[in-house]
C-alpha cells in the first residue's frame, strides 16, 4: 500500500529522495511513453528509444537525491533523457552526409530508422498528465521528418525537437541543455535552415520507395510497379508467393503490413511493413521495412 500521496508535494518529494520505489514509480511512470517518443525523435529507432528510456529512469533513480521538486517532473526527466540520448549519439559515432549534400537529397540513408505504431502514440495523446497535442504534432513524427533530423548534429537536433516539436521556449531549452539563450537561438536557426532544404514545401510529383536499412531506393510509378511485379508474378524467377495485407498505422501515417505465402507453405507469414505518405488520394512515398520482428510491436500476428 502506498504511503505517500503525489498531491502532498513536500512529503512526496521527500519519499522519492529517500528511495521509496513506489513513490518513484508513481512520479515517473506517467511520463514513460512521452519519454519514449522524445528519445525516438532523437534517435530515429524504436528499439534504441526503449533502451534510452530505461537509461533515463536509471539515471533519474540514481540522481533522485538531487530532485528538489522546484522544477516540473517532466522538465527534470526530459533533461535526463536528452542528455542520455546525446551521450548515446556521441558514443555511437553515427556518420551521415550533410543535409546540404546531393547524396542526402536523393535518399534517406538512415539505416537505423524504424516506424512507430500509432496505437502507442495514441497513449500519449490520451494522457491527461500534460497538454500533449504538441508532443505528437503530426509533422514532427512523420518518417520524412525523422529521417531528415538524423542528419543534424545531435545538439542542433535536440534544440529543434525541444523548440519546434515540444514547444519549449528558448530559455527553457537553454536551461535544459546548460547553454545560453543566444546559443540555443543560433542552433535553432541553423537547424531550421538545413531542414528547409531537406523538407521542401512542395512535394515531389513522383512516388518514391525506400527500404531502410538498405541504401536501395526507387523513383517513379513505373519503376516501383516493376519492383512489385518481380515479387508477385509467378512466371518470374523472383516470384516470392501470394500476398495478403493488413491495414495499420505508423508515425501518424497509414501503413500496410504484408504477409506472404511462399510456394509449398500453408500459411501467410509476416514479411514487412509499408508506411505510406499521401497527398490527397495519391501515395507519394513508400517507406518499406522488411522486418517481420516489427509485427509484434504493432500488435500484429506472425501468421494469418
Short mmCIF file of N, CA and C in Angstrom, two decimals, residues 77-204:
data_model
loop_
_atom_site.label_atom_id
_atom_site.label_comp_id
_atom_site.label_asym_id
_atom_site.label_seq_id
_atom_site.Cartn_x
_atom_site.Cartn_y
_atom_site.Cartn_z
N UNK A 77 12.85 15.05 -16.06
CA UNK A 77 13.02 13.81 -16.82
C UNK A 77 13.48 14.07 -18.25
N UNK A 78 12.96 15.12 -18.87
CA UNK A 78 13.38 15.44 -20.24
C UNK A 78 14.84 15.85 -20.28
N UNK A 79 15.30 16.54 -19.24
CA UNK A 79 16.72 16.89 -19.18
C UNK A 79 17.57 15.62 -19.16
N UNK A 80 17.18 14.69 -18.30
CA UNK A 80 17.94 13.44 -18.19
C UNK A 80 17.88 12.67 -19.50
N UNK A 81 16.69 12.56 -20.10
CA UNK A 81 16.52 11.81 -21.34
C UNK A 81 17.32 12.42 -22.48
N UNK A 82 17.28 13.74 -22.59
CA UNK A 82 18.01 14.42 -23.67
C UNK A 82 19.50 14.18 -23.54
N UNK A 83 20.02 14.33 -22.33
CA UNK A 83 21.45 14.11 -22.12
C UNK A 83 21.84 12.65 -22.34
N UNK A 84 20.95 11.73 -21.97
CA UNK A 84 21.23 10.31 -22.22
C UNK A 84 21.31 10.05 -23.72
N UNK A 85 20.40 10.65 -24.49
CA UNK A 85 20.42 10.49 -25.95
C UNK A 85 21.67 11.11 -26.56
N UNK A 86 22.05 12.29 -26.07
CA UNK A 86 23.26 12.94 -26.59
C UNK A 86 24.49 12.09 -26.30
N UNK A 87 24.56 11.52 -25.10
CA UNK A 87 25.69 10.64 -24.77
C UNK A 87 25.70 9.41 -25.68
N UNK A 88 24.52 8.86 -25.93
CA UNK A 88 24.43 7.68 -26.79
C UNK A 88 24.86 8.02 -28.22
N UNK A 89 24.40 9.15 -28.73
CA UNK A 89 24.77 9.53 -30.09
C UNK A 89 26.26 9.78 -30.21
N UNK A 90 26.85 10.35 -29.18
CA UNK A 90 28.29 10.59 -29.20
C UNK A 90 29.06 9.27 -29.20
N UNK A 91 28.60 8.32 -28.40
CA UNK A 91 29.30 7.03 -28.33
C UNK A 91 29.07 6.20 -29.59
N UNK A 92 27.88 6.35 -30.20
CA UNK A 92 27.57 5.58 -31.40
C UNK A 92 28.36 6.07 -32.61
N UNK A 93 28.74 7.36 -32.59
CA UNK A 93 29.53 7.96 -33.66
C UNK A 93 28.92 7.70 -35.04
N UNK A 94 27.63 7.95 -35.14
CA UNK A 94 26.97 7.78 -36.44
C UNK A 94 27.45 8.85 -37.41
N UNK A 95 27.58 8.45 -38.63
CA UNK A 95 28.06 9.37 -39.66
C UNK A 95 27.06 9.41 -40.81
N UNK A 96 26.55 10.59 -41.10
CA UNK A 96 25.65 10.77 -42.24
C UNK A 96 26.17 11.91 -43.09
N UNK A 97 25.74 11.92 -44.35
CA UNK A 97 26.05 13.04 -45.22
C UNK A 97 25.40 14.30 -44.66
N UNK A 98 26.02 15.43 -44.94
CA UNK A 98 25.40 16.70 -44.58
C UNK A 98 24.06 16.84 -45.29
N UNK A 99 23.14 17.57 -44.66
CA UNK A 99 21.84 17.82 -45.30
C UNK A 99 22.01 18.55 -46.62
N UNK A 100 23.13 19.23 -46.78
CA UNK A 100 23.34 20.01 -47.99
C UNK A 100 23.94 19.19 -49.12
N UNK A 101 24.29 17.93 -48.87
CA UNK A 101 24.95 17.13 -49.90
C UNK A 101 23.94 16.55 -50.88
N UNK A 102 24.34 16.30 -52.13
CA UNK A 102 23.43 15.68 -53.11
C UNK A 102 22.98 14.29 -52.67
N UNK A 103 23.88 13.54 -52.00
CA UNK A 103 23.52 12.20 -51.56
C UNK A 103 22.37 12.24 -50.57
N UNK A 104 22.40 13.20 -49.67
CA UNK A 104 21.33 13.31 -48.67
C UNK A 104 20.02 13.67 -49.33
N UNK A 105 20.06 14.44 -50.40
CA UNK A 105 18.83 14.84 -51.07
C UNK A 105 18.20 13.68 -51.82
N UNK A 106 19.01 12.68 -52.20
CA UNK A 106 18.49 11.61 -53.04
C UNK A 106 17.85 10.47 -52.30
N UNK A 107 18.30 10.19 -51.08
CA UNK A 107 17.76 9.05 -50.35
C UNK A 107 17.85 9.31 -48.87
N UNK A 108 17.09 8.54 -48.09
CA UNK A 108 17.10 8.72 -46.64
C UNK A 108 18.44 8.34 -46.04
N UNK A 109 18.97 7.16 -46.39
CA UNK A 109 20.27 6.69 -45.92
C UNK A 109 20.36 6.60 -44.41
N UNK A 110 19.23 6.59 -43.73
CA UNK A 110 19.21 6.42 -42.28
C UNK A 110 18.88 4.96 -42.01
N UNK A 111 19.92 4.13 -41.96
CA UNK A 111 19.67 2.69 -41.97
C UNK A 111 19.13 2.15 -40.66
N UNK A 112 19.10 2.97 -39.61
CA UNK A 112 18.53 2.52 -38.33
C UNK A 112 17.09 2.98 -38.13
N UNK A 113 16.54 3.71 -39.09
CA UNK A 113 15.19 4.25 -38.94
C UNK A 113 14.16 3.13 -38.78
N UNK A 114 13.27 3.28 -37.80
CA UNK A 114 12.19 2.31 -37.56
C UNK A 114 10.86 3.05 -37.42
N UNK A 115 9.76 2.38 -37.74
CA UNK A 115 8.44 3.02 -37.60
C UNK A 115 7.96 3.00 -36.15
N UNK A 116 6.96 3.83 -35.87
CA UNK A 116 6.39 3.93 -34.52
C UNK A 116 4.89 3.65 -34.61
N UNK A 117 4.39 2.63 -33.90
CA UNK A 117 2.96 2.27 -34.00
C UNK A 117 2.04 3.39 -33.52
N UNK A 118 1.02 3.69 -34.30
CA UNK A 118 0.06 4.72 -33.90
C UNK A 118 -0.65 4.36 -32.61
N UNK A 119 -0.88 3.07 -32.37
CA UNK A 119 -1.60 2.68 -31.16
C UNK A 119 -0.83 3.10 -29.91
N UNK A 120 0.49 3.21 -30.00
CA UNK A 120 1.28 3.67 -28.87
C UNK A 120 1.33 5.20 -28.81
N UNK A 121 1.33 5.84 -29.98
CA UNK A 121 1.24 7.30 -30.00
C UNK A 121 -0.08 7.76 -29.39
N UNK A 122 -1.13 6.97 -29.61
CA UNK A 122 -2.44 7.32 -29.05
C UNK A 122 -2.40 7.33 -27.53
N UNK A 123 -1.53 6.53 -26.93
CA UNK A 123 -1.40 6.53 -25.48
C UNK A 123 -0.89 7.87 -24.98
N UNK A 124 -0.01 8.49 -25.75
CA UNK A 124 0.49 9.81 -25.38
C UNK A 124 -0.61 10.84 -25.54
N UNK A 125 -1.33 10.76 -26.65
CA UNK A 125 -2.38 11.74 -26.94
C UNK A 125 -3.50 11.69 -25.91
N UNK A 126 -3.77 10.50 -25.36
CA UNK A 126 -4.88 10.36 -24.42
C UNK A 126 -4.48 10.63 -22.99
N UNK A 127 -3.17 10.83 -22.75
CA UNK A 127 -2.72 11.09 -21.39
C UNK A 127 -3.21 12.46 -20.93
N UNK A 128 -3.62 12.54 -19.68
CA UNK A 128 -4.07 13.83 -19.16
C UNK A 128 -3.03 14.45 -18.24
N UNK A 129 -1.80 13.90 -18.24
CA UNK A 129 -0.78 14.44 -17.35
C UNK A 129 -0.16 15.72 -17.89
N UNK A 130 -0.21 15.90 -19.20
CA UNK A 130 0.36 17.09 -19.83
C UNK A 130 -0.46 17.42 -21.08
N UNK A 131 -0.41 18.67 -21.56
CA UNK A 131 -1.07 19.00 -22.83
C UNK A 131 -0.26 18.47 -24.00
N UNK A 132 -0.52 17.22 -24.39
CA UNK A 132 0.39 16.52 -25.29
C UNK A 132 0.09 16.69 -26.76
N UNK A 133 -0.84 17.58 -27.12
CA UNK A 133 -1.06 17.80 -28.54
C UNK A 133 0.24 18.24 -29.20
N UNK A 134 1.06 19.00 -28.48
CA UNK A 134 2.33 19.44 -29.02
C UNK A 134 3.31 18.28 -29.13
N UNK A 135 3.25 17.36 -28.14
CA UNK A 135 4.22 16.28 -28.07
C UNK A 135 4.19 15.40 -29.30
N UNK A 136 3.01 15.17 -29.87
CA UNK A 136 2.91 14.28 -31.03
C UNK A 136 2.38 15.03 -32.25
N UNK A 137 2.77 16.30 -32.39
CA UNK A 137 2.39 17.04 -33.58
C UNK A 137 2.76 16.21 -34.81
N UNK A 138 1.80 16.06 -35.72
CA UNK A 138 1.93 15.10 -36.82
C UNK A 138 3.20 15.29 -37.63
N UNK A 139 3.53 16.54 -37.95
CA UNK A 139 4.66 16.76 -38.84
C UNK A 139 5.99 16.42 -38.17
N UNK A 140 6.01 16.32 -36.83
CA UNK A 140 7.26 16.02 -36.13
C UNK A 140 7.42 14.55 -35.81
N UNK A 141 6.51 13.71 -36.27
CA UNK A 141 6.62 12.27 -36.03
C UNK A 141 6.58 11.49 -37.34
N UNK A 142 6.36 12.18 -38.47
CA UNK A 142 6.37 11.51 -39.76
C UNK A 142 7.78 11.03 -40.08
N UNK A 143 7.86 9.94 -40.83
CA UNK A 143 9.15 9.34 -41.14
C UNK A 143 10.06 10.30 -41.91
N UNK A 144 9.49 11.08 -42.81
CA UNK A 144 10.31 12.01 -43.59
C UNK A 144 11.01 13.02 -42.67
N UNK A 145 10.28 13.52 -41.68
CA UNK A 145 10.85 14.46 -40.71
C UNK A 145 11.93 13.78 -39.88
N UNK A 146 11.61 12.58 -39.39
CA UNK A 146 12.55 11.87 -38.52
C UNK A 146 13.83 11.50 -39.25
N UNK A 147 13.69 11.10 -40.53
CA UNK A 147 14.88 10.80 -41.31
C UNK A 147 15.72 12.05 -41.51
N UNK A 148 15.07 13.17 -41.75
CA UNK A 148 15.80 14.41 -42.02
C UNK A 148 16.55 14.90 -40.79
N UNK A 149 15.93 14.84 -39.61
CA UNK A 149 16.62 15.39 -38.43
C UNK A 149 17.81 14.54 -38.01
N UNK A 150 17.88 13.29 -38.50
CA UNK A 150 19.04 12.47 -38.17
C UNK A 150 20.32 13.02 -38.80
N UNK A 151 20.17 13.88 -39.81
CA UNK A 151 21.33 14.49 -40.45
C UNK A 151 21.85 15.70 -39.67
N UNK A 152 21.08 16.19 -38.72
CA UNK A 152 21.52 17.33 -37.94
C UNK A 152 22.52 16.90 -36.88
N UNK A 153 23.49 17.75 -36.53
CA UNK A 153 24.34 17.46 -35.38
C UNK A 153 23.47 17.25 -34.15
N UNK A 154 23.86 16.35 -33.24
CA UNK A 154 22.98 15.99 -32.13
C UNK A 154 22.44 17.16 -31.31
N UNK A 155 23.26 18.15 -31.00
CA UNK A 155 22.76 19.24 -30.16
C UNK A 155 21.80 20.14 -30.94
N UNK A 156 22.06 20.33 -32.23
CA UNK A 156 21.08 21.06 -33.05
C UNK A 156 19.77 20.29 -33.11
N UNK A 157 19.87 18.98 -33.22
CA UNK A 157 18.68 18.12 -33.24
C UNK A 157 17.89 18.28 -31.95
N UNK A 158 18.60 18.27 -30.82
CA UNK A 158 17.92 18.42 -29.53
C UNK A 158 17.22 19.76 -29.43
N UNK A 159 17.89 20.82 -29.87
CA UNK A 159 17.28 22.16 -29.83
C UNK A 159 16.03 22.20 -30.70
N UNK A 160 16.11 21.65 -31.91
CA UNK A 160 14.97 21.66 -32.82
C UNK A 160 13.78 20.91 -32.22
N UNK A 161 14.03 19.77 -31.61
CA UNK A 161 12.95 18.99 -31.01
C UNK A 161 12.34 19.73 -29.82
N UNK A 162 13.19 20.27 -28.96
CA UNK A 162 12.68 20.98 -27.79
C UNK A 162 11.86 22.21 -28.19
N UNK A 163 12.34 22.94 -29.18
CA UNK A 163 11.68 24.19 -29.55
C UNK A 163 10.48 23.96 -30.48
N UNK A 164 10.66 23.16 -31.53
CA UNK A 164 9.62 23.03 -32.54
C UNK A 164 8.66 21.87 -32.29
N UNK A 165 9.16 20.76 -31.78
CA UNK A 165 8.28 19.61 -31.54
C UNK A 165 7.57 19.72 -30.19
N UNK A 166 8.29 20.16 -29.16
CA UNK A 166 7.71 20.23 -27.82
C UNK A 166 7.21 21.62 -27.46
N UNK A 167 7.60 22.62 -28.22
CA UNK A 167 7.09 23.96 -27.98
C UNK A 167 7.71 24.66 -26.78
N UNK A 168 8.91 24.26 -26.40
CA UNK A 168 9.57 24.90 -25.27
C UNK A 168 10.11 26.27 -25.69
N UNK A 169 10.23 27.16 -24.74
CA UNK A 169 10.80 28.47 -25.02
C UNK A 169 12.32 28.34 -25.15
N UNK A 170 12.94 29.38 -25.71
CA UNK A 170 14.40 29.36 -25.85
C UNK A 170 15.07 29.29 -24.47
N UNK A 171 14.49 29.96 -23.50
CA UNK A 171 15.06 29.94 -22.15
C UNK A 171 14.95 28.55 -21.54
N UNK A 172 13.80 27.90 -21.72
CA UNK A 172 13.62 26.54 -21.18
C UNK A 172 14.60 25.57 -21.83
N UNK A 173 14.75 25.66 -23.15
CA UNK A 173 15.68 24.78 -23.85
C UNK A 173 17.12 25.05 -23.41
N UNK A 174 17.45 26.32 -23.24
CA UNK A 174 18.81 26.68 -22.81
C UNK A 174 19.10 26.14 -21.41
N UNK A 175 18.13 26.24 -20.52
CA UNK A 175 18.31 25.72 -19.16
C UNK A 175 18.51 24.20 -19.19
N UNK A 176 17.73 23.52 -20.02
CA UNK A 176 17.85 22.07 -20.08
C UNK A 176 19.21 21.64 -20.62
N UNK A 177 19.70 22.36 -21.62
CA UNK A 177 20.95 21.98 -22.27
C UNK A 177 22.18 22.65 -21.66
N UNK A 178 21.96 23.48 -20.62
CA UNK A 178 23.06 24.21 -19.98
C UNK A 178 23.80 25.07 -20.99
N UNK A 179 23.04 25.75 -21.82
CA UNK A 179 23.61 26.66 -22.81
C UNK A 179 22.96 28.03 -22.67
N UNK A 180 23.53 29.01 -23.34
CA UNK A 180 22.94 30.34 -23.33
C UNK A 180 21.75 30.40 -24.28
N UNK A 181 20.87 31.36 -24.04
CA UNK A 181 19.73 31.55 -24.94
C UNK A 181 20.22 31.88 -26.35
N UNK A 182 21.27 32.70 -26.43
CA UNK A 182 21.82 33.07 -27.74
C UNK A 182 22.33 31.83 -28.48
N UNK A 183 22.98 30.93 -27.76
CA UNK A 183 23.49 29.70 -28.38
C UNK A 183 22.35 28.82 -28.88
N UNK A 184 21.28 28.72 -28.09
CA UNK A 184 20.12 27.93 -28.49
C UNK A 184 19.46 28.53 -29.72
N UNK A 185 19.29 29.85 -29.72
CA UNK A 185 18.66 30.51 -30.87
C UNK A 185 19.50 30.33 -32.14
N UNK A 186 20.82 30.38 -31.99
CA UNK A 186 21.70 30.19 -33.15
C UNK A 186 21.59 28.76 -33.68
N UNK A 187 21.57 27.79 -32.77
CA UNK A 187 21.45 26.39 -33.19
C UNK A 187 20.10 26.14 -33.86
N UNK A 188 19.05 26.75 -33.33
CA UNK A 188 17.72 26.59 -33.91
C UNK A 188 17.67 27.17 -35.32
N UNK A 189 18.28 28.33 -35.49
CA UNK A 189 18.30 28.96 -36.82
C UNK A 189 19.01 28.07 -37.83
N UNK A 190 20.16 27.51 -37.45
CA UNK A 190 20.90 26.64 -38.36
C UNK A 190 20.10 25.37 -38.66
N UNK A 191 19.49 24.80 -37.63
CA UNK A 191 18.72 23.56 -37.82
C UNK A 191 17.53 23.78 -38.74
N UNK A 192 16.80 24.86 -38.51
CA UNK A 192 15.64 25.14 -39.35
C UNK A 192 16.05 25.39 -40.80
N UNK A 193 17.17 26.08 -40.98
CA UNK A 193 17.64 26.36 -42.33
C UNK A 193 17.98 25.06 -43.07
N UNK A 194 18.67 24.15 -42.39
CA UNK A 194 19.01 22.88 -43.02
C UNK A 194 17.78 22.02 -43.26
N UNK A 195 16.82 22.06 -42.35
CA UNK A 195 15.60 21.27 -42.52
C UNK A 195 14.77 21.77 -43.69
N UNK A 196 14.78 23.06 -43.92
CA UNK A 196 14.03 23.60 -45.06
C UNK A 196 14.59 23.06 -46.37
N UNK A 197 15.88 22.81 -46.41
CA UNK A 197 16.48 22.25 -47.62
C UNK A 197 16.13 20.77 -47.76
N UNK A 198 15.96 20.10 -46.63
CA UNK A 198 15.65 18.67 -46.67
C UNK A 198 14.16 18.42 -46.88
N UNK A 199 13.32 19.29 -46.38
CA UNK A 199 11.87 19.11 -46.46
C UNK A 199 11.25 20.27 -47.23
N UNK A 200 11.35 20.26 -48.55
CA UNK A 200 10.77 21.35 -49.34
C UNK A 200 9.27 21.42 -49.17
N UNK A 201 8.75 22.64 -49.30
CA UNK A 201 7.30 22.86 -49.12
C UNK A 201 6.50 22.13 -50.19
N UNK A 202 7.05 22.06 -51.39
CA UNK A 202 6.30 21.43 -52.48
C UNK A 202 6.78 19.99 -52.64
N UNK A 203 5.89 19.07 -52.47
CA UNK A 203 6.23 17.65 -52.52
C UNK A 203 6.55 17.20 -53.95
N UNK A 204 7.36 16.21 -54.05
CA UNK A 204 7.71 15.67 -55.37
C UNK A 204 6.50 15.08 -56.07
#
